[in-house]
Short mmCIF file of C-alpha atoms in Angstrom, two decimals:
data_model
loop_
_atom_site.label_atom_id
_atom_site.label_comp_id
_atom_site.label_asym_id
_atom_site.label_seq_id
_atom_site.Cartn_x
_atom_site.Cartn_y
_atom_site.Cartn_z
CA UNK M 1 38.64 -46.85 5.41
CA UNK M 2 41.44 -48.43 7.36
CA UNK M 3 44.00 -50.61 5.57
CA UNK M 4 44.51 -54.09 6.84
CA UNK M 5 47.67 -54.83 8.85
CA UNK M 6 50.54 -55.13 6.37
CA UNK M 7 54.32 -55.12 5.99
CA UNK M 8 55.98 -51.73 5.32
CA UNK M 9 58.90 -53.54 3.71
CA UNK M 10 57.09 -53.85 0.43
CA UNK M 11 55.17 -51.54 -1.79
CA UNK M 12 51.68 -52.91 -2.11
CA UNK M 13 49.85 -49.80 -3.43
CA UNK M 14 46.58 -50.85 -1.89
CA UNK M 15 43.71 -48.60 -3.05
CA UNK M 16 41.06 -47.05 -0.83
CA UNK M 17 37.43 -47.61 -1.61
CA UNK M 18 34.86 -44.82 -2.13
CA UNK M 19 32.59 -44.07 0.80
CA UNK M 20 29.83 -41.59 1.59
CA UNK M 21 29.42 -39.09 4.39
CA UNK M 22 25.87 -38.44 5.54
CA UNK M 23 24.44 -40.69 2.88
CA UNK M 24 24.13 -37.86 0.32
CA UNK M 25 27.53 -36.25 -0.18
CA UNK M 26 30.02 -38.60 -1.94
CA UNK M 27 33.69 -38.44 -0.96
CA UNK M 28 36.38 -40.33 -2.86
CA UNK M 29 39.60 -41.72 -1.33
CA UNK M 30 42.18 -41.16 -4.07
CA UNK M 31 45.69 -41.66 -2.63
CA UNK M 32 47.29 -45.08 -2.66
CA UNK M 33 49.11 -46.42 0.37
CA UNK M 34 52.91 -45.91 0.42
CA UNK M 35 52.81 -43.24 -2.30
CA UNK M 36 55.68 -40.73 -1.81
CA UNK M 37 54.19 -37.52 -0.38
CA UNK M 38 55.66 -34.63 1.55
CA UNK M 39 55.34 -34.96 5.33
CA UNK M 40 53.69 -32.19 7.32
CA UNK M 41 56.96 -31.35 9.14
CA UNK M 42 59.31 -31.78 6.23
CA UNK M 43 60.82 -28.27 5.81
CA UNK M 44 63.23 -29.40 3.07
CA UNK M 45 60.54 -30.81 0.89
CA UNK M 46 62.02 -34.30 1.20
CA UNK M 47 59.57 -36.88 -0.01
CA UNK M 48 58.95 -39.72 2.44
CA UNK M 49 56.93 -42.88 2.36
CA UNK M 50 53.81 -42.20 4.43
CA UNK M 51 50.25 -43.32 4.39
CA UNK M 52 48.03 -40.53 3.00
CA UNK M 53 44.39 -39.98 2.32
CA UNK M 54 43.19 -37.34 -0.11
CA UNK M 55 39.51 -36.49 0.11
CA UNK M 56 37.93 -34.97 -2.97
CA UNK M 57 34.55 -33.38 -2.42
CA UNK M 58 32.16 -34.19 -5.23
CA UNK M 59 29.79 -31.24 -5.36
CA UNK M 60 26.09 -31.94 -5.81
CA UNK M 61 24.51 -30.97 -9.12
CA UNK M 62 24.10 -27.21 -9.37
CA UNK M 63 20.50 -26.18 -8.74
CA UNK M 64 18.94 -23.25 -10.63
CA UNK M 65 19.27 -19.95 -8.79
CA UNK M 66 15.94 -18.99 -7.28
CA UNK M 67 15.26 -15.25 -7.08
CA UNK M 68 13.66 -14.49 -3.72
CA UNK M 69 10.17 -13.02 -3.84
CA UNK M 70 9.76 -9.35 -3.00
CA UNK M 71 7.41 -8.22 -0.21
CA UNK M 72 5.08 -6.90 -2.91
CA UNK M 73 4.93 -10.30 -4.61
CA UNK M 74 4.34 -12.05 -1.29
CA UNK M 75 1.50 -9.64 -0.50
CA UNK M 76 -0.08 -10.18 -3.93
CA UNK M 77 0.06 -13.95 -3.48
CA UNK M 78 -1.51 -13.75 -0.04
CA UNK M 79 -4.31 -11.49 -1.25
CA UNK M 80 -5.12 -13.64 -4.27
CA UNK M 81 -5.89 -16.48 -1.90
CA UNK M 82 -8.14 -14.32 0.28
CA UNK M 83 -10.02 -11.74 -1.77
CA UNK M 84 -10.06 -13.20 -5.26
CA UNK M 85 -8.67 -12.30 -8.69
CA UNK M 86 -11.04 -9.40 -9.38
CA UNK M 87 -9.73 -7.53 -6.36
CA UNK M 88 -6.07 -8.09 -7.26
CA UNK M 89 -5.27 -6.71 -10.72
CA UNK M 90 -1.80 -7.57 -12.02
CA UNK M 91 -2.23 -7.06 -15.77
CA UNK M 92 0.15 -4.25 -16.76
CA UNK M 93 -2.24 -2.92 -19.41
CA UNK M 94 -5.02 -2.52 -16.84
CA UNK M 95 -2.72 -0.83 -14.32
CA UNK M 96 -0.91 1.51 -16.73
CA UNK M 97 -3.61 4.27 -16.98
CA UNK M 98 -3.50 4.71 -13.20
CA UNK M 99 0.25 5.13 -12.87
CA UNK M 100 0.37 8.82 -13.75
CA UNK M 101 -1.30 12.01 -12.60
CA UNK M 102 -3.88 13.88 -14.69
CA UNK M 103 -1.29 16.16 -16.29
CA UNK M 104 1.27 13.43 -16.86
CA UNK M 105 3.96 15.12 -14.79
CA UNK M 106 4.53 12.17 -12.47
CA UNK M 107 4.92 8.56 -13.52
CA UNK M 108 4.88 5.70 -11.04
CA UNK M 109 5.15 1.93 -11.05
CA UNK M 110 3.15 -0.74 -9.23
CA UNK M 111 3.10 -4.53 -9.42
CA UNK M 112 -0.62 -4.64 -8.70
CA UNK M 113 -3.72 -2.53 -8.27
CA UNK M 114 -5.95 -3.66 -5.40
CA UNK M 115 -9.67 -3.05 -5.89
CA UNK M 116 -11.67 -3.93 -2.77
CA UNK M 117 -15.46 -3.96 -3.01
CA UNK M 118 -16.23 -3.76 0.72
CA UNK M 119 -14.91 -2.42 4.00
CA UNK M 120 -13.98 -5.94 5.09
CA UNK M 121 -11.80 -6.35 1.99
CA UNK M 122 -10.14 -3.01 2.68
CA UNK M 123 -9.40 -4.16 6.23
CA UNK M 124 -7.93 -7.47 4.98
CA UNK M 125 -5.70 -5.65 2.49
CA UNK M 126 -4.46 -3.13 5.05
CA UNK M 127 -3.74 -5.88 7.58
CA UNK M 128 -1.70 -7.99 5.15
CA UNK M 129 0.11 -4.94 3.78
CA UNK M 130 1.19 -4.06 7.32
CA UNK M 131 2.41 -7.63 7.88
CA UNK M 132 4.49 -7.57 4.69
CA UNK M 133 5.52 -3.93 5.26
CA UNK M 134 4.28 -2.83 1.84
CA UNK M 135 3.06 0.72 1.27
CA UNK M 136 -0.37 1.40 -0.22
CA UNK M 137 -1.32 4.44 -2.30
CA UNK M 138 -5.09 5.08 -2.04
CA UNK M 139 -6.67 6.22 -5.26
CA UNK M 140 -10.13 7.40 -6.33
CA UNK M 141 -10.90 8.87 -9.72
CA UNK M 142 -7.27 10.00 -10.07
CA UNK M 143 -7.91 13.57 -11.36
CA UNK M 144 -5.05 14.74 -9.15
CA UNK M 145 -2.71 17.43 -10.48
CA UNK M 146 -0.13 17.17 -7.69
CA UNK M 147 0.85 13.48 -7.84
CA UNK M 148 -0.68 12.59 -4.48
CA UNK M 149 -2.43 9.51 -5.88
CA UNK M 150 0.53 8.39 -8.03
CA UNK M 151 2.62 5.45 -6.74
CA UNK M 152 6.39 5.96 -6.40
CA UNK M 153 8.54 5.11 -9.43
CA UNK M 154 10.54 2.44 -7.59
CA UNK M 155 7.56 0.07 -7.48
CA UNK M 156 7.68 -0.21 -3.69
CA UNK M 157 3.94 0.49 -3.26
CA UNK M 158 0.71 -0.98 -4.57
CA UNK M 159 -2.30 1.04 -5.66
CA UNK M 160 -5.35 0.77 -3.42
CA UNK M 161 -8.18 1.73 -5.74
CA UNK M 162 -11.54 2.35 -4.09
CA UNK M 163 -13.53 2.75 -7.32
CA UNK M 164 -15.46 -0.48 -6.81
CA UNK M 165 -16.88 0.84 -3.55
CA UNK M 166 -19.51 2.97 -5.27
CA UNK M 167 -22.71 2.38 -3.33
CA UNK M 168 -24.88 5.10 -1.82
CA UNK M 169 -25.83 3.14 1.29
CA UNK M 170 -28.30 5.50 2.91
CA UNK M 171 -30.12 8.62 1.78
CA UNK M 172 -31.86 10.79 4.37
CA UNK M 173 -33.39 14.24 4.41
CA UNK M 174 -30.30 15.91 5.85
CA UNK M 175 -27.42 13.50 5.27
CA UNK M 176 -26.25 10.68 3.03
CA UNK M 177 -24.03 7.65 3.64
CA UNK M 178 -21.81 7.00 0.60
CA UNK M 179 -18.86 4.71 -0.03
CA UNK M 180 -15.46 6.13 -0.91
CA UNK M 181 -15.69 5.26 -4.61
CA UNK M 182 -18.95 7.06 -5.31
CA UNK M 183 -18.40 9.59 -8.11
CA UNK M 184 -19.47 13.11 -7.19
CA UNK M 185 -21.81 13.45 -10.18
CA UNK M 186 -23.57 10.22 -9.19
CA UNK M 187 -24.05 11.53 -5.67
CA UNK M 188 -25.51 14.75 -7.07
CA UNK M 189 -27.97 12.69 -9.10
CA UNK M 190 -28.92 10.46 -6.17
CA UNK M 191 -29.75 13.32 -3.80
CA UNK M 192 -31.44 15.34 -6.56
CA UNK M 193 -33.85 12.44 -7.08
CA UNK M 194 -34.94 13.03 -3.47
CA UNK M 195 -35.32 16.77 -3.94
CA UNK M 196 -32.01 17.54 -2.21
CA UNK M 197 -28.68 18.94 -3.22
CA UNK M 198 -25.14 18.17 -2.21
CA UNK M 199 -23.47 21.59 -2.36
CA UNK M 200 -19.89 20.76 -3.23
CA UNK M 201 -19.15 20.75 -6.95
CA UNK M 202 -16.13 21.21 -9.20
CA UNK M 203 -14.95 20.66 -12.75
CA UNK M 204 -13.94 17.02 -12.26
CA UNK M 205 -17.28 16.00 -10.75
CA UNK M 206 -17.69 13.35 -13.45
CA UNK M 207 -14.59 11.44 -12.31
CA UNK M 208 -13.62 12.49 -8.77
CA UNK M 209 -14.82 10.33 -5.88
CA UNK M 210 -16.17 11.07 -2.42
CA UNK M 211 -13.16 9.46 -0.76
CA UNK M 212 -10.74 11.52 -2.80
CA UNK M 213 -12.64 14.72 -2.08
CA UNK M 214 -12.46 14.06 1.65
CA UNK M 215 -8.80 13.03 1.55
CA UNK M 216 -7.75 16.19 -0.28
CA UNK M 217 -10.25 18.49 1.46
CA UNK M 218 -11.54 19.72 -1.89
CA UNK M 219 -13.17 23.12 -2.10
CA UNK M 220 -14.84 23.56 -5.45
CA UNK M 221 -16.72 26.46 -6.93
CA UNK M 222 -19.03 27.03 -3.94
CA UNK M 223 -16.44 26.78 -1.19
CA UNK M 224 -17.03 30.32 0.13
CA UNK M 225 -20.71 29.55 0.70
CA UNK M 226 -20.57 25.94 1.94
CA UNK M 227 -16.96 25.36 2.99
CA UNK M 228 -14.51 22.62 2.06
CA UNK M 229 -15.34 18.93 1.82
CA UNK M 230 -14.27 18.17 5.37
CA UNK M 231 -16.76 20.73 6.65
CA UNK M 232 -19.45 18.63 4.96
CA UNK M 233 -18.32 15.29 6.44
CA UNK M 234 -20.13 14.07 9.58
CA UNK M 235 -18.15 10.86 10.06
CA UNK M 236 -15.86 8.26 8.52
CA UNK M 237 -15.60 4.49 8.44
CA UNK M 238 -11.89 3.72 8.43
CA UNK M 239 -9.67 0.62 8.23
CA UNK M 240 -6.64 1.16 10.47
#
């Protein structure tokens, strides 16, 4: 704020008033007129009588530090608004049994376990995961002994569990349409009720799923007679 016209022959020590810049950031004029200060070109440090203005920046109140959300957290939030709480499991106690392989040799970490109940929900999850660039680890019954269904230990991926997709959609004389989460033993029972037999079988038939068998190309105890799982698959419904 400019000083009014005045006589330099006297020391008036007129104060400057506070003012604001931008309406939010207060600045305070603190130097009095005719105070002795060092001039900008005074190499000897001689103190001269000059008009000066010292601006002190008054910082705004410190705001709490906000930790940015991870891509995994953003994906979880987006999915909770689209597919519902039952599909997005975040309780650590519910997720913990699915973070290790059957032998306990590999241990992973995941912020959530996604449990779609339909192909449309799988497609929605895959689409959002691609947008947020978050990896998904598909999982069936999790009887794996090689860690293929175990999420990485750094928590960068979410588990995509297909166990809720357990419907046998169609049952015909020579083929069956089953969802990825159908347990092998349940499929055996369903076709047996129609006087048929699904030839692939193995020790984990009470927990392994059709999707997992196809993904790992399981063989089982009758593989020499009927071939591996992929030899028994006529087609797939996939979410890309």
